[in-house]
Amino acid sequence: MKKIILSICFSFLLLNLYGQIKEIPAAFRFNANYLQADSKISAASLNSPIDQDDRITISPDGHLQVNGKRIRIYGTNLSAFPSKENAEFAAQNLAKQGYNCIRFHHTDANYTNCFLKKDSWGKWVMDPEALDRFDYFFAQLKKVGIYSNLNLLTGRQMSSADGYRPEVDSYSEFKTKHVLGIWDSQALQKQKDWASELLEHVNPYTGLAYKDDAAVAIVEINNENGLLMAYATGWLEEITGSYWQDLEDQWNQWLIEKGYSYKELYNKFNLFQEKSEFLVDKESEFSIENHESAKAKGSRKENRHEINIQSASKVSWHIQYFISGLEVKSDQLYTLKFSAKASKPCKISVNMNQAHAPWKNANFSEEIELTGEYTDYEFTFTGLLDDSNLRLLFGDMGKLSDIKIYLKDISLQKGGAINFVKEGAKSTDKVKTVHLPHYKEYLKYPVELKNLYMNFFWEKEAAYWSSMKDYLKNEVGSKALLMGTILTCSSPYLQSIFDIIDSHAYWYHPTFNSGSWDMKDYYVWNRSLAKASDDNTLFNLSVQRIYGKPFSCSEYDHPYPNQFASEAYLMAASFASYQDWDCFFTFVSNLPERKEVHIDKINGYFDQTNNPVKACAAPLAARIFRQGLVKSPQKSIYLNLSLESELENLYKVENWSSFDAEKFGLNKYLALNYKIGIAIDGKIPEGAIDCKKLQEEGEKIKNAFLSDGLLSDTREIFWNSSQGIYIVSNENLTITVAHQDSHFPDYPKEWTSDGRILPFKPKDDFISCAAVKTKGGYIVFSASWSGNKGEYLKTYGQSDSSVNSIIREPVKLTTIATLGRGPVYALACDSRLDISGAGEYKFWKVDDRGEQINDSLQKGNSFTLNKDDKTLWYFISN
């Protein structure tokens, strides 16, 4: 009997470890790492070895060039160095994928086993063994025509053992530490010391220092960081000691230099307005809103409110108690009063939020800590968003359960008194200094005062970027092109001093509700980019380009377990070609390993190497972008941004959005019909149109995109968001991303000329297909899905068991923390490929080595692709 019980238990354990296999009979294993360099699929032939004459420079028209010839970078990110035994294989594999640049990212982090190790004193120092592995790998990459992008400051953990002040050890966010160099001279010098140690190092396998090697195409200074960004994101909230005092001292020195005094600012910004109209009083009715598993009831009796919370969800905003329809003005003072207690201790928040999309906070939010006794609260604030429909909202209750919240005497009234300008820590009776607020306090300030603080931060950040640029170029002598940080973490004028303008974008980055990178509690929105609207990553990237500068996106992905990931790089590469960008990097590759040791499992949300629908799309995407196979728009538009305008609008800086071109009038939907970008210092492209003259057309394009679809002015791209269909068609390329119910447009005449591959047609499911012209014919990619065995895929927040099918609904998806046990499976598409005209063509399936499967030969001009073809690649010849 014990043996039977043990057997049953063991079987149950296996089911839980290896179970939840997707019941998809057509699914198959397909590994792009087996691709042969000389196959028709391989893109290795796009590269050639790099010598010192092959340095990437910038052309007079603001694009990348090598020896006077345009070059586009199609790269990927790596956060690891291979063993020397595996380095040659890894380099060759990356070349076969079509990559011509590797962005070495987080190689300064303690968790990547790259450049750094701790010495006996706990200090991070260069690891000679790791540096040797990097040197050898760099040399192998150079041999196969792959440049390098060296990131200087990305994931490094700084501590007092490294010579920083002891208080740095208490900072939980590593990016907080990375911003210190903007105002602290010691931290800045340490950044410079690391840069010189790396860039002045002579690689024994090339005989060149990295500062001199032409294969170092780009050096990036500080990943996703800047003082404007760090302030608005809240990273500086935990800085309260001497580092913050130093910044406050510099703020007061800046005020003196600008001619401001404490008295002047006190008299100007400390406000009083007579109290008048009540927007909310004891008679006002509130509403309760529940989401998913969070359940609560709200009630009011006279001036007393009770929120009875029965059950929780995993998301704090899933219970909200609010009143909507409040009309407010940004220059008006408001006084909010109420008393609150709870049946057991807890924390909630009180906010002013938009009662409509995009549901933004209106610049007032306070956390309150409740006990069993009533506490009186009073807040006076101004600088709210001008809006006719705001909510007064009590929130952050979604994770609470079995608790009652009591509120009474809630009132919101116009008027009040508020002191924004306070004395600084070093004020004396004789000399008054001005307090430097943290961001939560700053949010309550009037616009003019906000802008004063942000102009100070802007100038500190400008000095930092200028100092780092000068050091790298003139003292270290680096010949590589420089990037500072991404534009949305800084500003156009701040980043325009560098050679390349950079950006990042993720089609729904994983969200972690229980803590940063807690893989046990995460979700990814399962949405298709083909059906994007205002969340369109490609449009959002387009408005970040600065004319006259090469434009880069150095991180891009559609994270796992998104069920539409096969669309990612076909769409991104073709749209990047259309908008005439210069660099595009996928994020992030694992090191390719030899076939005999390779484990084909998707190992992370961003894993490019082991996700077949991404890895198998790469050789096509590389050709599309690097060869510029999609023609750029005939006309350009620009946002004319002056330095004065940038500085006047710094108060608009938000979390992860230090600069937003749309707030200045650049309609991102115009990217469907125009080359789009920002013009600074009056550098306007010849013949370009001011975006302000196209506001009406921008709305027409937006409406067409969201309803009937729009054909680009080049007549090569058609995109209909409502139907979820994206088509690219020209003599070299056909791409189709479509859903089962997508309604196809009438084809332009050019699309049906003899020999043209027509748009692929879906049969009964989502498809991502492409045919790219190459030597001897067309290579074809067809994929609809990929996933790990044992991933336990399900809708986030639901307690039901995982599903055994592909999910196409736009829901939040999650898996177990390991993302499954593997191996990874893929599906091709049920679709039809037609070639216009009467010619006869040969059509083969291609295996994961890139070799034709001879017994699969079909002839004709119409071919059927099936999910169970056991391949994601095909080849056509005539």
PDB file of C-alpha atoms in Angstrom, residues 428-572:
ATOM      1  CA  THR A 428      20.513  80.998  10.183  1.00  0.00           C
ATOM      2  CA  ASP A 429      18.985  84.182  11.531  1.00  0.00           C
ATOM      3  CA  LYS A 430      21.338  86.168   9.335  1.00  0.00           C
ATOM      4  CA  VAL A 431      21.437  84.039   6.185  1.00  0.00           C
ATOM      5  CA  LYS A 432      18.342  82.235   4.922  1.00  0.00           C
ATOM      6  CA  THR A 433      18.793  79.299   2.597  1.00  0.00           C
ATOM      7  CA  VAL A 434      16.058  77.664   0.528  1.00  0.00           C
ATOM      8  CA  HIS A 435      14.887  74.115   1.113  1.00  0.00           C
ATOM      9  CA  LEU A 436      15.360  71.595  -1.722  1.00  0.00           C
ATOM     10  CA  PRO A 437      12.238  69.389  -1.806  1.00  0.00           C
ATOM     11  CA  HIS A 438      11.993  65.758  -2.758  1.00  0.00           C
ATOM     12  CA  TYR A 439       9.691  64.949  -5.639  1.00  0.00           C
ATOM     13  CA  LYS A 440       6.540  64.106  -3.668  1.00  0.00           C
ATOM     14  CA  GLU A 441       6.669  67.514  -2.056  1.00  0.00           C
ATOM     15  CA  TYR A 442       7.581  69.235  -5.326  1.00  0.00           C
ATOM     16  CA  LEU A 443       4.450  67.851  -7.039  1.00  0.00           C
ATOM     17  CA  LYS A 444       2.289  70.232  -4.990  1.00  0.00           C
ATOM     18  CA  TYR A 445       4.173  73.307  -6.131  1.00  0.00           C
ATOM     19  CA  PRO A 446       2.946  75.897  -8.658  1.00  0.00           C
ATOM     20  CA  VAL A 447       4.273  75.608 -12.200  1.00  0.00           C
ATOM     21  CA  GLU A 448       6.646  78.571 -12.059  1.00  0.00           C
ATOM     22  CA  LEU A 449       8.341  77.317  -8.893  1.00  0.00           C
ATOM     23  CA  LYS A 450       8.512  73.780 -10.278  1.00  0.00           C
ATOM     24  CA  ASN A 451      10.252  75.101 -13.336  1.00  0.00           C
ATOM     25  CA  LEU A 452      12.798  76.949 -11.218  1.00  0.00           C
ATOM     26  CA  TYR A 453      13.819  73.721  -9.509  1.00  0.00           C
ATOM     27  CA  MET A 454      13.870  71.785 -12.786  1.00  0.00           C
ATOM     28  CA  ASN A 455      16.048  74.390 -14.480  1.00  0.00           C
ATOM     29  CA  PHE A 456      18.568  73.915 -11.683  1.00  0.00           C
ATOM     30  CA  PHE A 457      18.493  70.151 -12.222  1.00  0.00           C
ATOM     31  CA  TRP A 458      18.815  70.667 -15.992  1.00  0.00           C
ATOM     32  CA  GLU A 459      21.962  72.740 -15.590  1.00  0.00           C
ATOM     33  CA  LYS A 460      23.515  70.213 -13.181  1.00  0.00           C
ATOM     34  CA  GLU A 461      22.768  67.429 -15.628  1.00  0.00           C
ATOM     35  CA  ALA A 462      24.150  69.455 -18.548  1.00  0.00           C
ATOM     36  CA  ALA A 463      27.431  69.943 -16.703  1.00  0.00           C
ATOM     37  CA  TYR A 464      27.658  66.194 -16.000  1.00  0.00           C
ATOM     38  CA  TRP A 465      27.119  65.128 -19.603  1.00  0.00           C
ATOM     39  CA  SER A 466      29.548  67.741 -20.854  1.00  0.00           C
ATOM     40  CA  SER A 467      32.183  66.632 -18.333  1.00  0.00           C
ATOM     41  CA  MET A 468      31.878  62.959 -19.284  1.00  0.00           C
ATOM     42  CA  LYS A 469      31.960  63.723 -23.002  1.00  0.00           C
ATOM     43  CA  ASP A 470      35.042  65.910 -22.651  1.00  0.00           C
ATOM     44  CA  TYR A 471      36.798  63.298 -20.520  1.00  0.00           C
ATOM     45  CA  LEU A 472      36.121  60.414 -22.916  1.00  0.00           C
ATOM     46  CA  LYS A 473      36.953  62.331 -26.071  1.00  0.00           C
ATOM     47  CA  ASN A 474      39.843  64.507 -24.943  1.00  0.00           C
ATOM     48  CA  GLU A 475      41.485  62.860 -21.923  1.00  0.00           C
ATOM     49  CA  VAL A 476      40.916  59.170 -22.625  1.00  0.00           C
ATOM     50  CA  GLY A 477      41.024  59.817 -26.365  1.00  0.00           C
ATOM     51  CA  SER A 478      38.204  57.427 -27.305  1.00  0.00           C
ATOM     52  CA  LYS A 479      37.461  57.485 -31.018  1.00  0.00           C
ATOM     53  CA  ALA A 480      34.108  55.706 -30.661  1.00  0.00           C
ATOM     54  CA  LEU A 481      30.794  57.458 -31.183  1.00  0.00           C
ATOM     55  CA  LEU A 482      29.182  58.525 -27.907  1.00  0.00           C
ATOM     56  CA  MET A 483      25.702  58.105 -26.475  1.00  0.00           C
ATOM     57  CA  GLY A 484      24.709  59.708 -23.169  1.00  0.00           C
ATOM     58  CA  THR A 485      21.451  58.038 -22.169  1.00  0.00           C
ATOM     59  CA  ILE A 486      18.051  57.534 -23.761  1.00  0.00           C
ATOM     60  CA  LEU A 487      16.122  60.656 -24.699  1.00  0.00           C
ATOM     61  CA  THR A 488      13.120  59.988 -22.448  1.00  0.00           C
ATOM     62  CA  CYS A 489      15.457  59.936 -19.428  1.00  0.00           C
ATOM     63  CA  SER A 490      16.922  63.311 -20.307  1.00  0.00           C
ATOM     64  CA  SER A 491      16.043  65.976 -22.897  1.00  0.00           C
ATOM     65  CA  PRO A 492      16.765  66.809 -26.560  1.00  0.00           C
ATOM     66  CA  TYR A 493      19.185  69.634 -25.850  1.00  0.00           C
ATOM     67  CA  LEU A 494      20.999  67.690 -23.138  1.00  0.00           C
ATOM     68  CA  GLN A 495      21.495  64.669 -25.386  1.00  0.00           C
ATOM     69  CA  SER A 496      22.190  66.605 -28.568  1.00  0.00           C
ATOM     70  CA  ILE A 497      25.823  67.122 -27.513  1.00  0.00           C
ATOM     71  CA  PHE A 498      26.397  63.416 -28.237  1.00  0.00           C
ATOM     72  CA  ASP A 499      26.940  61.689 -31.561  1.00  0.00           C
ATOM     73  CA  ILE A 500      23.858  59.439 -31.475  1.00  0.00           C
ATOM     74  CA  ILE A 501      20.373  59.909 -30.013  1.00  0.00           C
ATOM     75  CA  ASP A 502      19.197  56.753 -28.272  1.00  0.00           C
ATOM     76  CA  SER A 503      15.873  55.280 -27.112  1.00  0.00           C
ATOM     77  CA  HIS A 504      14.355  52.121 -25.636  1.00  0.00           C
ATOM     78  CA  ALA A 505      10.913  50.566 -26.070  1.00  0.00           C
ATOM     79  CA  TYR A 506       9.089  47.467 -24.863  1.00  0.00           C
ATOM     80  CA  TRP A 507       5.737  46.299 -26.078  1.00  0.00           C
ATOM     81  CA  TYR A 508       4.339  45.799 -22.569  1.00  0.00           C
ATOM     82  CA  HIS A 509       7.267  45.270 -20.241  1.00  0.00           C
ATOM     83  CA  PRO A 510       6.634  42.757 -17.416  1.00  0.00           C
ATOM     84  CA  THR A 511       4.900  44.314 -14.414  1.00  0.00           C
ATOM     85  CA  PHE A 512       5.900  43.164 -10.922  1.00  0.00           C
ATOM     86  CA  ASN A 513       3.386  43.831  -8.173  1.00  0.00           C
ATOM     87  CA  SER A 514       5.146  42.391  -5.136  1.00  0.00           C
ATOM     88  CA  GLY A 515       8.556  43.903  -5.654  1.00  0.00           C
ATOM     89  CA  SER A 516      11.125  44.660  -8.310  1.00  0.00           C
ATOM     90  CA  TRP A 517      11.730  41.623 -10.543  1.00  0.00           C
ATOM     91  CA  ASP A 518       9.724  39.256  -8.332  1.00  0.00           C
ATOM     92  CA  MET A 519       9.129  36.511 -10.897  1.00  0.00           C
ATOM     93  CA  LYS A 520       6.613  34.816  -8.619  1.00  0.00           C
ATOM     94  CA  ASP A 521       4.212  37.711  -9.047  1.00  0.00           C
ATOM     95  CA  TYR A 522       4.344  39.242 -12.515  1.00  0.00           C
ATOM     96  CA  TYR A 523       2.257  39.690 -15.632  1.00  0.00           C
ATOM     97  CA  VAL A 524       2.673  40.690 -19.263  1.00  0.00           C
ATOM     98  CA  TRP A 525      -0.175  42.207 -21.248  1.00  0.00           C
ATOM     99  CA  ASN A 526      -1.085  39.834 -24.068  1.00  0.00           C
ATOM    100  CA  ARG A 527      -1.687  42.347 -26.823  1.00  0.00           C
ATOM    101  CA  SER A 528      -0.758  42.406 -30.482  1.00  0.00           C
ATOM    102  CA  LEU A 529       1.246  45.352 -31.794  1.00  0.00           C
ATOM    103  CA  ALA A 530      -0.746  45.081 -35.019  1.00  0.00           C
ATOM    104  CA  LYS A 531      -3.760  46.208 -32.940  1.00  0.00           C
ATOM    105  CA  ALA A 532      -1.917  49.013 -31.135  1.00  0.00           C
ATOM    106  CA  SER A 533      -3.390  52.476 -30.685  1.00  0.00           C
ATOM    107  CA  ASP A 534      -1.927  55.175 -28.407  1.00  0.00           C
ATOM    108  CA  ASP A 535       0.359  52.551 -26.835  1.00  0.00           C
ATOM    109  CA  ASN A 536       2.130  52.009 -30.185  1.00  0.00           C
ATOM    110  CA  THR A 537       5.823  51.547 -29.426  1.00  0.00           C
ATOM    111  CA  LEU A 538       6.918  52.305 -32.993  1.00  0.00           C
ATOM    112  CA  PHE A 539       5.059  55.620 -33.110  1.00  0.00           C
ATOM    113  CA  ASN A 540       6.361  56.515 -29.656  1.00  0.00           C
ATOM    114  CA  LEU A 541       9.924  55.887 -30.814  1.00  0.00           C
ATOM    115  CA  SER A 542       9.452  57.934 -33.962  1.00  0.00           C
ATOM    116  CA  VAL A 543       8.892  61.215 -32.119  1.00  0.00           C
ATOM    117  CA  GLN A 544      12.257  60.885 -30.331  1.00  0.00           C
ATOM    118  CA  ARG A 545      14.504  61.269 -33.365  1.00  0.00           C
ATOM    119  CA  ILE A 546      16.530  64.514 -33.605  1.00  0.00           C
ATOM    120  CA  TYR A 547      17.262  65.561 -37.154  1.00  0.00           C
ATOM    121  CA  GLY A 548      20.939  65.738 -38.042  1.00  0.00           C
ATOM    122  CA  LYS A 549      21.797  62.941 -35.576  1.00  0.00           C
ATOM    123  CA  PRO A 550      21.803  59.177 -36.123  1.00  0.00           C
ATOM    124  CA  PHE A 551      18.840  57.676 -34.282  1.00  0.00           C
ATOM    125  CA  SER A 552      19.069  54.459 -32.299  1.00  0.00           C
ATOM    126  CA  CYS A 553      16.799  52.137 -30.393  1.00  0.00           C
ATOM    127  CA  SER A 554      19.246  50.124 -28.294  1.00  0.00           C
ATOM    128  CA  GLU A 555      16.619  48.009 -26.467  1.00  0.00           C
ATOM    129  CA  TYR A 556      13.460  46.581 -28.012  1.00  0.00           C
ATOM    130  CA  ASP A 557      11.361  43.531 -27.260  1.00  0.00           C
ATOM    131  CA  HIS A 558       7.918  41.952 -26.972  1.00  0.00           C
ATOM    132  CA  PRO A 559       8.450  40.087 -23.684  1.00  0.00           C
ATOM    133  CA  TYR A 560       7.510  36.488 -23.005  1.00  0.00           C
ATOM    134  CA  PRO A 561       4.883  35.066 -22.533  1.00  0.00           C
ATOM    135  CA  ASN A 562       3.208  37.414 -25.036  1.00  0.00           C
ATOM    136  CA  GLN A 563       1.463  35.069 -27.464  1.00  0.00           C
ATOM    137  CA  PHE A 564       1.992  37.377 -30.460  1.00  0.00           C
ATOM    138  CA  ALA A 565       5.787  37.710 -30.173  1.00  0.00           C
ATOM    139  CA  SER A 566       6.357  36.426 -33.706  1.00  0.00           C
ATOM    140  CA  GLU A 567       5.249  39.843 -35.019  1.00  0.00           C
ATOM    141  CA  ALA A 568       7.902  41.764 -33.072  1.00  0.00           C
ATOM    142  CA  TYR A 569      10.913  42.012 -35.342  1.00  0.00           C
ATOM    143  CA  LEU A 570       9.169  41.922 -38.698  1.00  0.00           C
ATOM    144  CA  MET A 571       7.172  44.987 -37.710  1.00  0.00           C
ATOM    145  CA  ALA A 572       9.970  46.790 -35.885  1.00  0.00           C
TER     146      ALA A 572
END
